[in-house]
């Protein structure tokens, strides 16, 4: 059994409470940091650990923190992105439920590193129980002096606030999240300025994903090298893989960065149900380009997946067996992005709806031969031309599903029905 | 200053210039919908995507600042493809109802489709349905289906008027422009949202279904609605006058002047032109005999009026004659009036100011309480009581009431706006000879013995001087209605009849004479006034004030 950092708490009773967390070595890192470390030393340590942004973009976390301007007279903020909404992704929910104070400790260390005295957890509106847990545990932390004025008896003040989203996928995009946090409509902002320069309330802001911050205490406690060595080259540490679809044991698995996809599916998730074969695998949330069975030996880290034109993203793996109709699967994915497009900029607003309608028509048996190329063209015309990555997220599946399963689309158009058994 | 190369041509521009602005300086027009130079930049329409070397993705030209050595392509295949794609996206859910849309002919979907689109439609799906023919305010109608969500109108209400009436509701391709619940688009400048709407989403209640824009001719002018002097274009329907039921002026639109009104004008000025084609227009010289109005020829009118004026002066002296000029008149008209009354007739009781009883609306943007376009000009020309050591208007009325004033020549004013109705009646009824010269009937004209028809501001050439001392030109858009004439011609003709001819054939002749005589105008000419007007000497600071009001 390989090493566990976060998921070892999944099986401990009341692991979300301060007492249990501290019994297992919790809040040692923050005490150490507040006594002896400078913010620069923390940033260096996190950089050396090769901790990447685990929300999906994979941007090196330490480097991101270093972008906070040193001499700005404005207050600095840390914003924790807990708007986990990418289909196939549910790891942050596990972190919040079971490693609540681990997350808080990461928040404290990061806030100290960037000079923020206030941090906001922006949590997905549907995560009702998780929001309640956060509020309750934050209160407990305040009571113990772990949050508020002079935390842990140091000179450092930190307030932590939970802000619930209203149910929009787009608010997981960091600038839309900041708009929403300010009480505005969740519309992504033009960049630059980047949030590190001008984020929430026009002040320097770092936005980090829940999982990213949850690994920070361990890095401080065990050292950068020990964390970096757990993963693969330039992809430090472990990662929480969410796996769902036609596998025997769906769930969250904490494994080293770079674990082969095949191993995750067959060894950890118990292989496919009913002994079926794999037809396709989504490796990193529904927006990542889909993989075929001959591609599942890929190592699950940011660089290896990029090398085969896909992406690790949120590491939300969705396994589809041979009974899956790829046209329908793409329709479901496209319908989602259409529903969630914010409507601010033209290509995504109009293109997602158009693609969904074309796919629906093909599914209904009214496809036209030119529809297939048109779908790809719609996707090509969205990609790279929008303010935020939602456009790409909608377009990438269209491109990859059609490219890799073109015969299925052609069969649908030609015969007006599906050639997959059971459809 | 950074240097940038756009489509092979290098240009040096001010730091902070955006790519779209730099291209404009080179005469390259990058298409745009959401970008408007007077509003914040949001980069949402994506039609201005350009390729910038060493950047992997296309960039929006409106938002990207120029950096030194930047190389931009606005016209290569990659850019043209993206542009076509954005147009195609904008049009898939657009109703394409151009035949019944008032924007047709000045629609930027049509224009850019012809310039950059020209693809065959691949859209076979049902379009998204939205709300149509929504009455969203006193002046504006909204068709949500035509809206391309560029948000210009929203930003106008947020940033310029700061009245925040509009928002974009809902998400994705169901996003819809609407007023906030319970709100109307009802502010002093609401008509500007129609101007900046690049498509037919916002249309003007006053213009809808009246005429197609390709029948309109545009003439540059200046709004006479207040002393700001906003630059405007008069849109007039010369080509199919019979279709408009006699309405010649279809609409006024603001004309860009960076020093005065930028891109905007107020609704009061925009919709204030209806008197021009109104039934109350005086269209021929008239004379009141035994309480009834009777038309007479210009020749007879000039003869009779000139003789009566001369008789009055001969009999009662110059002090028994009062002249009320108007700050509604152009510099040229006022100057000709001054020549006539002061030099030909040697009168002293000349004034022009009638303070309004009800103070006009004023704000710190474009609207001024003084609802006259040429008060500053009248002051400069010396046609006030003070300049002539004669009676003020109020004193004239008092003298009239006491029967000491025997004749009154009133230009344009409706005295009722400055004085109590009964007071005006009591005064004018005691005067033997009341001549009214103006564009429309009013209480004062009804109390006169003679009415002479003046041309309106859209029917004449001339100049106004705004509150800040800026002299600006107005141009004749349509012929004077009926028998009406520019004021300066009426005075010239009267003067000639009394033996003193004025050698003026064009308004420019009057202006040149004015320049010779009035120091404040020294060195000016129509040519120098140009498109954006010119500040009189000693008014530089006022100009800053003009801008200050806009920028603040």
PDB file of N, CA and C in Angstrom, chain A residues 91-162:
ATOM      1  N   UNK A  91     -13.682  15.071  -5.499  1.00  0.00           N
ATOM      2  CA  UNK A  91     -12.605  14.927  -4.516  1.00  0.00           C
ATOM      3  C   UNK A  91     -12.642  15.997  -3.427  1.00  0.00           C
ATOM      4  N   UNK A  92     -12.930  17.248  -3.820  1.00  0.00           N
ATOM      5  CA  UNK A  92     -12.907  18.338  -2.835  1.00  0.00           C
ATOM      6  C   UNK A  92     -13.968  18.127  -1.767  1.00  0.00           C
ATOM      7  N   UNK A  93     -15.063  17.502  -2.189  1.00  0.00           N
ATOM      8  CA  UNK A  93     -16.124  17.202  -1.226  1.00  0.00           C
ATOM      9  C   UNK A  93     -15.591  16.277  -0.145  1.00  0.00           C
ATOM     10  N   UNK A  94     -14.780  15.282  -0.549  1.00  0.00           N
ATOM     11  CA  UNK A  94     -14.187  14.362   0.432  1.00  0.00           C
ATOM     12  C   UNK A  94     -13.235  15.103   1.359  1.00  0.00           C
ATOM     13  N   UNK A  95     -12.479  16.006   0.789  1.00  0.00           N
ATOM     14  CA  UNK A  95     -11.521  16.768   1.603  1.00  0.00           C
ATOM     15  C   UNK A  95     -12.266  17.577   2.657  1.00  0.00           C
ATOM     16  N   UNK A  96     -13.306  18.269   2.218  1.00  0.00           N
ATOM     17  CA  UNK A  96     -14.058  19.121   3.148  1.00  0.00           C
ATOM     18  C   UNK A  96     -14.721  18.272   4.232  1.00  0.00           C
ATOM     19  N   UNK A  97     -15.261  17.142   3.827  1.00  0.00           N
ATOM     20  CA  UNK A  97     -15.965  16.281   4.773  1.00  0.00           C
ATOM     21  C   UNK A  97     -15.022  15.646   5.798  1.00  0.00           C
ATOM     22  N   UNK A  98     -13.838  15.244   5.365  1.00  0.00           N
ATOM     23  CA  UNK A  98     -12.995  14.411   6.224  1.00  0.00           C
ATOM     24  C   UNK A  98     -11.698  15.047   6.675  1.00  0.00           C
ATOM     25  N   UNK A  99     -11.273  16.065   5.967  1.00  0.00           N
ATOM     26  CA  UNK A  99      -9.964  16.648   6.253  1.00  0.00           C
ATOM     27  C   UNK A  99     -10.135  18.152   6.438  1.00  0.00           C
ATOM     28  N   UNK A 100     -11.222  18.496   7.145  1.00  0.00           N
ATOM     29  CA  UNK A 100     -11.648  19.882   7.272  1.00  0.00           C
ATOM     30  C   UNK A 100     -10.537  20.771   7.819  1.00  0.00           C
ATOM     31  N   UNK A 101      -9.936  20.317   8.914  1.00  0.00           N
ATOM     32  CA  UNK A 101      -8.916  21.165   9.536  1.00  0.00           C
ATOM     33  C   UNK A 101      -7.592  21.104   8.802  1.00  0.00           C
ATOM     34  N   UNK A 102      -7.389  20.025   8.033  1.00  0.00           N
ATOM     35  CA  UNK A 102      -6.211  19.984   7.168  1.00  0.00           C
ATOM     36  C   UNK A 102      -6.301  21.093   6.137  1.00  0.00           C
ATOM     37  N   UNK A 103      -7.515  21.248   5.600  1.00  0.00           N
ATOM     38  CA  UNK A 103      -7.755  22.342   4.655  1.00  0.00           C
ATOM     39  C   UNK A 103      -7.522  23.682   5.339  1.00  0.00           C
ATOM     40  N   UNK A 104      -8.083  23.830   6.549  1.00  0.00           N
ATOM     41  CA  UNK A 104      -7.917  25.107   7.268  1.00  0.00           C
ATOM     42  C   UNK A 104      -6.424  25.405   7.507  1.00  0.00           C
ATOM     43  N   UNK A 105      -5.685  24.360   7.868  1.00  0.00           N
ATOM     44  CA  UNK A 105      -4.269  24.588   8.159  1.00  0.00           C
ATOM     45  C   UNK A 105      -3.538  25.045   6.895  1.00  0.00           C
ATOM     46  N   UNK A 106      -3.908  24.430   5.777  1.00  0.00           N
ATOM     47  CA  UNK A 106      -3.332  24.868   4.495  1.00  0.00           C
ATOM     48  C   UNK A 106      -3.683  26.314   4.206  1.00  0.00           C
ATOM     49  N   UNK A 107      -4.925  26.675   4.519  1.00  0.00           N
ATOM     50  CA  UNK A 107      -5.376  28.054   4.300  1.00  0.00           C
ATOM     51  C   UNK A 107      -4.574  29.020   5.172  1.00  0.00           C
ATOM     52  N   UNK A 108      -4.350  28.603   6.420  1.00  0.00           N
ATOM     53  CA  UNK A 108      -3.591  29.468   7.337  1.00  0.00           C
ATOM     54  C   UNK A 108      -2.174  29.680   6.836  1.00  0.00           C
ATOM     55  N   UNK A 109      -1.546  28.612   6.386  1.00  0.00           N
ATOM     56  CA  UNK A 109      -0.150  28.720   5.925  1.00  0.00           C
ATOM     57  C   UNK A 109      -0.079  29.590   4.667  1.00  0.00           C
ATOM     58  N   UNK A 110      -1.008  29.334   3.752  1.00  0.00           N
ATOM     59  CA  UNK A 110      -1.003  30.110   2.504  1.00  0.00           C
ATOM     60  C   UNK A 110      -1.290  31.574   2.781  1.00  0.00           C
ATOM     61  N   UNK A 111      -2.241  31.856   3.672  1.00  0.00           N
ATOM     62  CA  UNK A 111      -2.579  33.241   3.999  1.00  0.00           C
ATOM     63  C   UNK A 111      -1.367  33.953   4.580  1.00  0.00           C
ATOM     64  N   UNK A 112      -0.676  33.240   5.467  1.00  0.00           N
ATOM     65  CA  UNK A 112       0.524  33.815   6.077  1.00  0.00           C
ATOM     66  C   UNK A 112       1.590  34.085   4.993  1.00  0.00           C
ATOM     67  N   UNK A 113       1.702  33.143   4.059  1.00  0.00           N
ATOM     68  CA  UNK A 113       2.722  33.275   3.012  1.00  0.00           C
ATOM     69  C   UNK A 113       2.454  34.470   2.098  1.00  0.00           C
ATOM     70  N   UNK A 114       1.190  34.750   1.833  1.00  0.00           N
ATOM     71  CA  UNK A 114       0.886  35.859   0.901  1.00  0.00           C
ATOM     72  C   UNK A 114       0.487  37.140   1.642  1.00  0.00           C
ATOM     73  N   UNK A 115       0.449  37.075   2.971  1.00  0.00           N
ATOM     74  CA  UNK A 115       0.135  38.283   3.734  1.00  0.00           C
ATOM     75  C   UNK A 115      -1.340  38.620   3.766  1.00  0.00           C
ATOM     76  N   UNK A 116      -2.194  37.600   3.684  1.00  0.00           N
ATOM     77  CA  UNK A 116      -3.640  37.844   3.728  1.00  0.00           C
ATOM     78  C   UNK A 116      -4.146  37.672   5.151  1.00  0.00           C
ATOM     79  N   UNK A 117      -4.989  38.590   5.588  1.00  0.00           N
ATOM     80  CA  UNK A 117      -5.618  38.446   6.900  1.00  0.00           C
ATOM     81  C   UNK A 117      -7.077  38.052   6.783  1.00  0.00           C
ATOM     82  N   UNK A 118      -7.485  37.812   5.563  1.00  0.00           N
ATOM     83  CA  UNK A 118      -8.854  37.368   5.381  1.00  0.00           C
ATOM     84  C   UNK A 118      -8.892  36.371   4.228  1.00  0.00           C
ATOM     85  N   UNK A 119      -9.613  35.277   4.465  1.00  0.00           N
ATOM     86  CA  UNK A 119      -9.718  34.264   3.419  1.00  0.00           C
ATOM     87  C   UNK A 119     -11.184  33.885   3.251  1.00  0.00           C
ATOM     88  N   UNK A 120     -11.556  33.604   2.023  1.00  0.00           N
ATOM     89  CA  UNK A 120     -12.938  33.218   1.726  1.00  0.00           C
ATOM     90  C   UNK A 120     -12.958  31.817   1.127  1.00  0.00           C
ATOM     91  N   UNK A 121     -13.812  30.982   1.650  1.00  0.00           N
ATOM     92  CA  UNK A 121     -14.057  29.699   0.975  1.00  0.00           C
ATOM     93  C   UNK A 121     -15.324  29.868   0.149  1.00  0.00           C
ATOM     94  N   UNK A 122     -15.168  29.840  -1.173  1.00  0.00           N
ATOM     95  CA  UNK A 122     -16.336  29.940  -2.051  1.00  0.00           C
ATOM     96  C   UNK A 122     -16.777  28.514  -2.364  1.00  0.00           C
ATOM     97  N   UNK A 123     -17.905  28.115  -1.805  1.00  0.00           N
ATOM     98  CA  UNK A 123     -18.315  26.713  -1.940  1.00  0.00           C
ATOM     99  C   UNK A 123     -19.547  26.577  -2.815  1.00  0.00           C
ATOM    100  N   UNK A 124     -19.507  25.564  -3.639  1.00  0.00           N
ATOM    101  CA  UNK A 124     -20.601  25.227  -4.536  1.00  0.00           C
ATOM    102  C   UNK A 124     -21.927  25.202  -3.787  1.00  0.00           C
ATOM    103  N   UNK A 125     -22.936  25.823  -4.342  1.00  0.00           N
ATOM    104  CA  UNK A 125     -24.232  25.941  -3.678  1.00  0.00           C
ATOM    105  C   UNK A 125     -24.858  24.610  -3.312  1.00  0.00           C
ATOM    106  N   UNK A 126     -24.615  23.592  -4.158  1.00  0.00           N
ATOM    107  CA  UNK A 126     -25.223  22.284  -3.901  1.00  0.00           C
ATOM    108  C   UNK A 126     -24.549  21.553  -2.734  1.00  0.00           C
ATOM    109  N   UNK A 127     -23.377  21.983  -2.336  1.00  0.00           N
ATOM    110  CA  UNK A 127     -22.667  21.341  -1.225  1.00  0.00           C
ATOM    111  C   UNK A 127     -23.189  21.900   0.103  1.00  0.00           C
ATOM    112  N   UNK A 128     -24.424  21.569   0.388  1.00  0.00           N
ATOM    113  CA  UNK A 128     -25.080  22.143   1.565  1.00  0.00           C
ATOM    114  C   UNK A 128     -24.461  21.609   2.848  1.00  0.00           C
ATOM    115  N   UNK A 129     -24.334  20.281   2.924  1.00  0.00           N
ATOM    116  CA  UNK A 129     -23.809  19.655   4.139  1.00  0.00           C
ATOM    117  C   UNK A 129     -22.350  20.091   4.377  1.00  0.00           C
ATOM    118  N   UNK A 130     -21.617  20.185   3.269  1.00  0.00           N
ATOM    119  CA  UNK A 130     -20.208  20.582   3.381  1.00  0.00           C
ATOM    120  C   UNK A 130     -20.084  22.021   3.875  1.00  0.00           C
ATOM    121  N   UNK A 131     -20.982  22.889   3.379  1.00  0.00           N
ATOM    122  CA  UNK A 131     -20.945  24.287   3.830  1.00  0.00           C
ATOM    123  C   UNK A 131     -21.237  24.358   5.322  1.00  0.00           C
ATOM    124  N   UNK A 132     -22.203  23.549   5.758  1.00  0.00           N
ATOM    125  CA  UNK A 132     -22.536  23.529   7.192  1.00  0.00           C
ATOM    126  C   UNK A 132     -21.336  23.052   8.015  1.00  0.00           C
ATOM    127  N   UNK A 133     -20.687  22.016   7.502  1.00  0.00           N
ATOM    128  CA  UNK A 133     -19.515  21.477   8.216  1.00  0.00           C
ATOM    129  C   UNK A 133     -18.430  22.547   8.324  1.00  0.00           C
ATOM    130  N   UNK A 134     -18.193  23.250   7.230  1.00  0.00           N
ATOM    131  CA  UNK A 134     -17.157  24.286   7.254  1.00  0.00           C
ATOM    132  C   UNK A 134     -17.475  25.349   8.302  1.00  0.00           C
ATOM    133  N   UNK A 135     -18.725  25.803   8.295  1.00  0.00           N
ATOM    134  CA  UNK A 135     -19.111  26.861   9.229  1.00  0.00           C
ATOM    135  C   UNK A 135     -18.933  26.392  10.664  1.00  0.00           C
ATOM    136  N   UNK A 136     -19.367  25.175  10.919  1.00  0.00           N
ATOM    137  CA  UNK A 136     -19.295  24.635  12.282  1.00  0.00           C
ATOM    138  C   UNK A 136     -17.830  24.466  12.728  1.00  0.00           C
ATOM    139  N   UNK A 137     -16.988  24.000  11.835  1.00  0.00           N
ATOM    140  CA  UNK A 137     -15.590  23.796  12.205  1.00  0.00           C
ATOM    141  C   UNK A 137     -14.804  25.103  12.274  1.00  0.00           C
ATOM    142  N   UNK A 138     -15.226  26.079  11.482  1.00  0.00           N
ATOM    143  CA  UNK A 138     -14.584  27.398  11.582  1.00  0.00           C
ATOM    144  C   UNK A 138     -14.881  27.999  12.951  1.00  0.00           C
ATOM    145  N   UNK A 139     -16.145  27.839  13.390  1.00  0.00           N
ATOM    146  CA  UNK A 139     -16.503  28.329  14.725  1.00  0.00           C
ATOM    147  C   UNK A 139     -15.638  27.680  15.803  1.00  0.00           C
ATOM    148  N   UNK A 140     -15.456  26.373  15.645  1.00  0.00           N
ATOM    149  CA  UNK A 140     -14.638  25.649  16.621  1.00  0.00           C
ATOM    150  C   UNK A 140     -13.207  26.181  16.623  1.00  0.00           C
ATOM    151  N   UNK A 141     -12.699  26.481  15.428  1.00  0.00           N
ATOM    152  CA  UNK A 141     -11.325  26.988  15.323  1.00  0.00           C
ATOM    153  C   UNK A 141     -11.208  28.370  15.955  1.00  0.00           C
ATOM    154  N   UNK A 142     -12.240  29.206  15.749  1.00  0.00           N
ATOM    155  CA  UNK A 142     -12.236  30.531  16.381  1.00  0.00           C
ATOM    156  C   UNK A 142     -12.182  30.373  17.908  1.00  0.00           C
ATOM    157  N   UNK A 143     -12.983  29.416  18.401  1.00  0.00           N
ATOM    158  CA  UNK A 143     -13.063  29.234  19.856  1.00  0.00           C
ATOM    159  C   UNK A 143     -11.704  28.886  20.453  1.00  0.00           C
ATOM    160  N   UNK A 144     -10.936  28.121  19.695  1.00  0.00           N
ATOM    161  CA  UNK A 144      -9.634  27.704  20.221  1.00  0.00           C
ATOM    162  C   UNK A 144      -8.542  28.730  19.961  1.00  0.00           C
ATOM    163  N   UNK A 145      -8.911  29.815  19.292  1.00  0.00           N
ATOM    164  CA  UNK A 145      -7.883  30.825  18.971  1.00  0.00           C
ATOM    165  C   UNK A 145      -7.062  30.455  17.753  1.00  0.00           C
ATOM    166  N   UNK A 146      -7.575  29.515  16.941  1.00  0.00           N
ATOM    167  CA  UNK A 146      -6.845  29.118  15.734  1.00  0.00           C
ATOM    168  C   UNK A 146      -7.205  30.025  14.562  1.00  0.00           C
ATOM    169  N   UNK A 147      -8.295  30.743  14.731  1.00  0.00           N
ATOM    170  CA  UNK A 147      -8.685  31.745  13.736  1.00  0.00           C
ATOM    171  C   UNK A 147      -9.029  33.014  14.501  1.00  0.00           C
ATOM    172  N   UNK A 148      -8.993  34.140  13.802  1.00  0.00           N
ATOM    173  CA  UNK A 148      -9.301  35.411  14.450  1.00  0.00           C
ATOM    174  C   UNK A 148      -8.027  36.191  14.706  1.00  0.00           C
ATOM    175  N   UNK A 149      -8.018  36.919  15.831  1.00  0.00           N
ATOM    176  CA  UNK A 149      -6.851  37.741  16.154  1.00  0.00           C
ATOM    177  C   UNK A 149      -5.729  36.862  16.691  1.00  0.00           C
ATOM    178  N   UNK A 150      -4.520  37.155  16.291  1.00  0.00           N
ATOM    179  CA  UNK A 150      -3.309  36.531  16.843  1.00  0.00           C
ATOM    180  C   UNK A 150      -3.452  35.023  16.983  1.00  0.00           C
ATOM    181  N   UNK A 151      -3.555  34.370  15.859  1.00  0.00           N
ATOM    182  CA  UNK A 151      -3.839  32.935  15.897  1.00  0.00           C
ATOM    183  C   UNK A 151      -2.653  32.169  16.476  1.00  0.00           C
ATOM    184  N   UNK A 152      -2.941  31.169  17.221  1.00  0.00           N
ATOM    185  CA  UNK A 152      -1.942  30.336  17.892  1.00  0.00           C
ATOM    186  C   UNK A 152      -0.967  31.184  18.717  1.00  0.00           C
ATOM    187  N   UNK A 153      -1.483  32.309  19.228  1.00  0.00           N
ATOM    188  CA  UNK A 153      -0.630  33.149  20.066  1.00  0.00           C
ATOM    189  C   UNK A 153       0.414  33.934  19.294  1.00  0.00           C
ATOM    190  N   UNK A 154       0.319  33.932  17.964  1.00  0.00           N
ATOM    191  CA  UNK A 154       1.310  34.666  17.156  1.00  0.00           C
ATOM    192  C   UNK A 154       0.845  36.105  16.938  1.00  0.00           C
ATOM    193  N   UNK A 155       1.532  36.831  16.080  1.00  0.00           N
ATOM    194  CA  UNK A 155       1.135  38.182  15.719  1.00  0.00           C
ATOM    195  C   UNK A 155       0.218  38.194  14.505  1.00  0.00           C
ATOM    196  N   UNK A 156      -0.088  37.023  13.999  1.00  0.00           N
ATOM    197  CA  UNK A 156      -0.806  36.920  12.728  1.00  0.00           C
ATOM    198  C   UNK A 156      -2.316  36.772  12.942  1.00  0.00           C
ATOM    199  N   UNK A 157      -3.088  37.647  12.258  1.00  0.00           N
ATOM    200  CA  UNK A 157      -4.554  37.570  12.345  1.00  0.00           C
ATOM    201  C   UNK A 157      -5.098  36.925  11.082  1.00  0.00           C
ATOM    202  N   UNK A 158      -6.120  36.103  11.246  1.00  0.00           N
ATOM    203  CA  UNK A 158      -6.755  35.537  10.053  1.00  0.00           C
ATOM    204  C   UNK A 158      -8.245  35.287  10.299  1.00  0.00           C
ATOM    205  N   UNK A 159      -9.056  35.866   9.441  1.00  0.00           N
ATOM    206  CA  UNK A 159     -10.486  35.563   9.451  1.00  0.00           C
ATOM    207  C   UNK A 159     -10.805  34.677   8.264  1.00  0.00           C
ATOM    208  N   UNK A 160     -11.680  33.715   8.486  1.00  0.00           N
ATOM    209  CA  UNK A 160     -12.048  32.774   7.423  1.00  0.00           C
ATOM    210  C   UNK A 160     -13.568  32.787   7.269  1.00  0.00           C
ATOM    211  N   UNK A 161     -14.002  33.017   6.036  1.00  0.00           N
ATOM    212  CA  UNK A 161     -15.431  33.211   5.775  1.00  0.00           C
ATOM    213  C   UNK A 161     -15.908  32.226   4.720  1.00  0.00           C
ATOM    214  N   UNK A 162     -17.076  31.626   4.954  1.00  0.00           N
ATOM    215  CA  UNK A 162     -17.652  30.715   3.962  1.00  0.00           C
ATOM    216  C   UNK A 162     -18.669  31.483   3.127  1.00  0.00           C
TER     217      UNK A 162
END
